[in-house]
PDB file of C-alpha atoms in Angstrom:
ATOM      1  CA  MET A  54      14.470 -23.241   1.662  1.00  0.00           C
ATOM      2  CA  LYS A  55      13.328 -26.715   0.557  1.00  0.00           C
ATOM      3  CA  THR A  56      14.842 -28.240   3.684  1.00  0.00           C
ATOM      4  CA  PHE A  57      12.946 -25.737   5.815  1.00  0.00           C
ATOM      5  CA  PHE A  58       9.614 -26.566   4.164  1.00  0.00           C
ATOM      6  CA  LYS A  59      10.270 -30.301   4.445  1.00  0.00           C
ATOM      7  CA  GLU A  60      10.818 -29.814   8.156  1.00  0.00           C
ATOM      8  CA  LEU A  61       7.657 -27.726   8.517  1.00  0.00           C
ATOM      9  CA  PHE A  62       5.595 -30.418   6.836  1.00  0.00           C
ATOM     10  CA  GLU A  63       7.216 -33.132   8.971  1.00  0.00           C
ATOM     11  CA  TYR A  64       6.178 -31.081  12.015  1.00  0.00           C
ATOM     12  CA  ASN A  65       2.686 -30.660  10.575  1.00  0.00           C
ATOM     13  CA  ASN A  66       2.358 -34.371   9.868  1.00  0.00           C
ATOM     14  CA  HIS A  67       3.764 -35.304  13.282  1.00  0.00           C
ATOM     15  CA  PHE A  68       1.131 -33.360  15.187  1.00  0.00           C
ATOM     16  CA  ASN A  69      -1.681 -34.227  12.804  1.00  0.00           C
ATOM     17  CA  THR A  70      -0.803 -37.880  13.451  1.00  0.00           C
ATOM     18  CA  LYS A  71      -0.919 -37.315  17.211  1.00  0.00           C
ATOM     19  CA  LEU A  72      -4.235 -35.540  16.826  1.00  0.00           C
ATOM     20  CA  ALA A  73      -5.673 -38.340  14.662  1.00  0.00           C
ATOM     21  CA  GLU A  74      -4.661 -40.838  17.352  1.00  0.00           C
ATOM     22  CA  SER A  75      -6.422 -38.698  19.950  1.00  0.00           C
ATOM     23  CA  PHE A  76      -9.590 -38.673  17.836  1.00  0.00           C
ATOM     24  CA  LEU A  77      -9.579 -42.458  17.771  1.00  0.00           C
ATOM     25  CA  ALA A  78      -8.795 -42.775  21.478  1.00  0.00           C
ATOM     26  CA  ASN A  79     -11.604 -40.358  22.388  1.00  0.00           C
ATOM     27  CA  GLN A  80     -14.078 -41.199  19.656  1.00  0.00           C
ATOM     28  CA  TYR A  81     -17.057 -41.433  21.997  1.00  0.00           C
ATOM     29  CA  ILE A  82     -16.584 -38.024  23.599  1.00  0.00           C
ATOM     30  CA  VAL A  83     -14.956 -35.899  20.889  1.00  0.00           C
ATOM     31  CA  SER A  84     -17.323 -33.411  19.293  1.00  0.00           C
ATOM     32  CA  LYS A  85     -18.517 -33.670  15.721  1.00  0.00           C
ATOM     33  CA  GLU A  86     -17.279 -30.106  15.243  1.00  0.00           C
ATOM     34  CA  SER A  87     -13.690 -31.119  16.047  1.00  0.00           C
ATOM     35  CA  VAL A  88     -13.908 -34.004  13.585  1.00  0.00           C
ATOM     36  CA  LYS A  89     -15.288 -31.612  10.969  1.00  0.00           C
ATOM     37  CA  VAL A  90     -12.484 -29.086  11.537  1.00  0.00           C
ATOM     38  CA  PHE A  91      -9.789 -31.768  11.410  1.00  0.00           C
ATOM     39  CA  CYS A  92     -11.253 -33.104   8.165  1.00  0.00           C
ATOM     40  CA  HIS A  93     -11.163 -29.535   6.863  1.00  0.00           C
ATOM     41  CA  ILE A  94      -7.421 -29.393   7.646  1.00  0.00           C
ATOM     42  CA  LEU A  95      -6.823 -32.615   5.711  1.00  0.00           C
ATOM     43  CA  ASN A  96      -9.100 -31.634   2.825  1.00  0.00           C
ATOM     44  CA  ALA A  97      -7.538 -28.193   2.431  1.00  0.00           C
ATOM     45  CA  HIS A  98      -4.078 -29.783   2.367  1.00  0.00           C
ATOM     46  CA  GLU A  99      -5.216 -32.121  -0.417  1.00  0.00           C
ATOM     47  CA  ILE A 100      -6.863 -29.277  -2.341  1.00  0.00           C
ATOM     48  CA  TRP A 101      -3.748 -27.083  -2.197  1.00  0.00           C
ATOM     49  CA  ASN A 102      -1.548 -29.997  -3.261  1.00  0.00           C
ATOM     50  CA  SER A 103      -3.896 -30.596  -6.195  1.00  0.00           C
ATOM     51  CA  ARG A 104      -3.810 -26.948  -7.233  1.00  0.00           C
ATOM     52  CA  ILE A 105      -0.026 -26.895  -7.203  1.00  0.00           C
ATOM     53  CA  GLN A 106       0.163 -30.184  -9.113  1.00  0.00           C
ATOM     54  CA  GLY A 107      -2.461 -29.098 -11.651  1.00  0.00           C
ATOM     55  CA  LYS A 108      -4.808 -31.924 -10.648  1.00  0.00           C
ATOM     56  CA  THR A 109      -8.470 -32.027  -9.783  1.00  0.00           C
ATOM     57  CA  ASN A 110      -8.971 -32.222  -6.044  1.00  0.00           C
ATOM     58  CA  ILE A 111     -10.495 -35.392  -4.610  1.00  0.00           C
ATOM     59  CA  TYR A 112     -12.269 -33.925  -1.586  1.00  0.00           C
ATOM     60  CA  GLU A 113     -14.589 -31.027  -0.897  1.00  0.00           C
ATOM     61  CA  ILE A 114     -13.328 -28.458   1.603  1.00  0.00           C
ATOM     62  CA  TRP A 115     -15.748 -29.453   4.419  1.00  0.00           C
ATOM     63  CA  GLN A 116     -16.166 -33.130   3.524  1.00  0.00           C
ATOM     64  CA  VAL A 117     -16.234 -35.286   6.658  1.00  0.00           C
ATOM     65  CA  HIS A 118     -14.232 -38.523   6.845  1.00  0.00           C
ATOM     66  CA  ASN A 119     -14.258 -41.431   9.225  1.00  0.00           C
ATOM     67  CA  PRO A 120     -11.433 -41.022  11.762  1.00  0.00           C
ATOM     68  CA  VAL A 121     -10.128 -44.488  10.855  1.00  0.00           C
ATOM     69  CA  ASP A 122      -9.263 -43.024   7.436  1.00  0.00           C
ATOM     70  CA  PHE A 123      -7.278 -40.051   8.772  1.00  0.00           C
ATOM     71  CA  ALA A 124      -3.890 -41.821   8.628  1.00  0.00           C
ATOM     72  CA  LYS A 125      -4.355 -42.791   4.971  1.00  0.00           C
ATOM     73  CA  LEU A 126      -5.357 -39.222   4.028  1.00  0.00           C
ATOM     74  CA  MET A 127      -2.400 -37.725   5.899  1.00  0.00           C
ATOM     75  CA  GLU A 128       0.037 -40.141   4.263  1.00  0.00           C
ATOM     76  CA  LEU A 129      -1.183 -39.224   0.783  1.00  0.00           C
ATOM     77  CA  ASN A 130      -1.038 -35.509   1.609  1.00  0.00           C
ATOM     78  CA  GLN A 131       2.509 -35.846   2.940  1.00  0.00           C
ATOM     79  CA  GLU A 132       3.685 -37.821  -0.102  1.00  0.00           C
ATOM     80  CA  ASN A 133       2.237 -35.250  -2.503  1.00  0.00           C
ATOM     81  CA  THR A 134       3.671 -32.311  -0.584  1.00  0.00           C
ATOM     82  CA  ASN A 135       7.120 -33.929  -0.531  1.00  0.00           C
ATOM     83  CA  ALA A 136       6.884 -34.451  -4.296  1.00  0.00           C
ATOM     84  CA  ILE A 137       5.951 -30.780  -4.734  1.00  0.00           C
ATOM     85  CA  ILE A 138       8.867 -29.584  -2.606  1.00  0.00           C
ATOM     86  CA  GLU A 139      11.345 -31.865  -4.350  1.00  0.00           C
ATOM     87  CA  GLY A 140      10.081 -31.443  -7.886  1.00  0.00           C
ATOM     88  CA  ASN A 141       9.399 -27.726  -8.190  1.00  0.00           C
ATOM     89  CA  SER A 142      11.056 -24.379  -7.789  1.00  0.00           C
ATOM     90  CA  LEU A 143       9.466 -22.833  -4.733  1.00  0.00           C
ATOM     91  CA  ASN A 144       9.485 -19.497  -6.567  1.00  0.00           C
ATOM     92  CA  GLU A 145       7.312 -20.952  -9.325  1.00  0.00           C
ATOM     93  CA  VAL A 146       3.990 -19.120  -9.651  1.00  0.00           C
ATOM     94  CA  ILE A 147       0.796 -21.176  -9.627  1.00  0.00           C
ATOM     95  CA  GLN A 148      -2.482 -19.927 -11.028  1.00  0.00           C
ATOM     96  CA  TYR A 149      -5.761 -21.104  -9.533  1.00  0.00           C
ATOM     97  CA  SER A 150      -9.392 -20.029  -9.209  1.00  0.00           C
ATOM     98  CA  ASN A 151      -9.785 -20.177 -12.982  1.00  0.00           C
ATOM     99  CA  GLY A 152      -6.505 -18.336 -13.502  1.00  0.00           C
ATOM    100  CA  LYS A 153      -7.595 -15.269 -11.527  1.00  0.00           C
ATOM    101  CA  VAL A 154      -5.204 -15.780  -8.612  1.00  0.00           C
ATOM    102  CA  GLN A 155      -1.432 -16.286  -8.747  1.00  0.00           C
ATOM    103  CA  ARG A 156       0.848 -17.243  -5.869  1.00  0.00           C
ATOM    104  CA  LYS A 157       4.352 -18.615  -5.476  1.00  0.00           C
ATOM    105  CA  ILE A 158       4.538 -22.236  -4.350  1.00  0.00           C
ATOM    106  CA  GLN A 159       6.463 -21.193  -1.229  1.00  0.00           C
ATOM    107  CA  ASP A 160       3.631 -18.832  -0.247  1.00  0.00           C
ATOM    108  CA  ILE A 161       1.041 -21.569  -0.728  1.00  0.00           C
ATOM    109  CA  LEU A 162       3.129 -24.005   1.309  1.00  0.00           C
ATOM    110  CA  PHE A 163       3.452 -21.520   4.149  1.00  0.00           C
ATOM    111  CA  HIS A 164      -0.284 -20.868   3.999  1.00  0.00           C
ATOM    112  CA  MET A 165      -0.929 -24.621   4.304  1.00  0.00           C
ATOM    113  CA  ILE A 166       1.148 -24.827   7.492  1.00  0.00           C
ATOM    114  CA  ASN A 167      -0.415 -21.698   8.961  1.00  0.00           C
ATOM    115  CA  HIS A 168      -3.921 -22.920   8.124  1.00  0.00           C
ATOM    116  CA  SER A 169      -3.335 -26.251   9.857  1.00  0.00           C
ATOM    117  CA  THR A 170      -1.859 -24.599  12.938  1.00  0.00           C
ATOM    118  CA  TYR A 171      -4.790 -22.210  13.219  1.00  0.00           C
ATOM    119  CA  HIS A 172      -7.369 -24.986  13.088  1.00  0.00           C
ATOM    120  CA  ARG A 173      -5.440 -27.272  15.460  1.00  0.00           C
ATOM    121  CA  GLY A 174      -5.773 -24.411  17.953  1.00  0.00           C
ATOM    122  CA  GLN A 175      -9.530 -24.422  17.476  1.00  0.00           C
ATOM    123  CA  ILE A 176      -9.595 -28.168  18.045  1.00  0.00           C
ATOM    124  CA  ALA A 177      -7.556 -27.760  21.256  1.00  0.00           C
ATOM    125  CA  ILE A 178     -10.184 -25.377  22.628  1.00  0.00           C
ATOM    126  CA  ASP A 179     -12.965 -27.756  21.669  1.00  0.00           C
ATOM    127  CA  PHE A 180     -11.115 -30.713  23.213  1.00  0.00           C
ATOM    128  CA  ARG A 181     -10.994 -28.869  26.553  1.00  0.00           C
ATOM    129  CA  GLU A 182     -14.745 -28.305  26.371  1.00  0.00           C
ATOM    130  CA  CYS A 183     -15.164 -32.070  25.844  1.00  0.00           C
ATOM    131  CA  GLU A 184     -12.815 -32.739  28.793  1.00  0.00           C
ATOM    132  CA  ILE A 185     -10.114 -34.146  26.513  1.00  0.00           C
ATOM    133  CA  GLU A 186      -6.569 -33.012  27.255  1.00  0.00           C
ATOM    134  CA  PRO A 187      -5.403 -31.189  24.120  1.00  0.00           C
ATOM    135  CA  ILE A 188      -2.044 -31.911  22.565  1.00  0.00           C
ATOM    136  CA  ALA A 189       0.595 -29.172  22.735  1.00  0.00           C
ATOM    137  CA  THR A 190       1.168 -28.754  19.003  1.00  0.00           C
ATOM    138  CA  ASP A 191       3.347 -25.645  18.946  1.00  0.00           C
ATOM    139  CA  TYR A 192       6.334 -25.837  16.615  1.00  0.00           C
ATOM    140  CA  ILE A 193       8.728 -25.179  19.492  1.00  0.00           C
ATOM    141  CA  HIS A 194       7.540 -28.383  21.188  1.00  0.00           C
ATOM    142  CA  TYR A 195       8.424 -30.303  18.048  1.00  0.00           C
ATOM    143  CA  LYS A 196      11.940 -28.822  17.987  1.00  0.00           C
ATOM    144  CA  LYS A 197      12.952 -30.222  21.431  1.00  0.00           C
TER     145      LYS A 197
END
């Protein structure tokens, strides 16, 4: 199961990297909404990592970052997620929201992937409206 999650997060990071490059390449025509949604993807990833690791999150859920900082944020997220996968039982239960909610690490990890995929789809729609060719980010394209 750990190998599977490592692969999912490599896929996630791969397409987030491609998307970050597209933001930089199209910085004068990309919408502020797409930047906001992509930042939300990165922030949520950091927040979930922090919850699992028992740390205080660094970013707010809708905090906007400069696109030149995307690569640094993604690298830190990826490093922390890899540490979580390697250093924990995926069946371990994490409590968050002041101890009111409990979830297994594997469920949180899957949620993180699903959340990113969902919002990358929103960005693809917005890219088309800005006349930017969206990136095909489906998992099956990654598994060529």
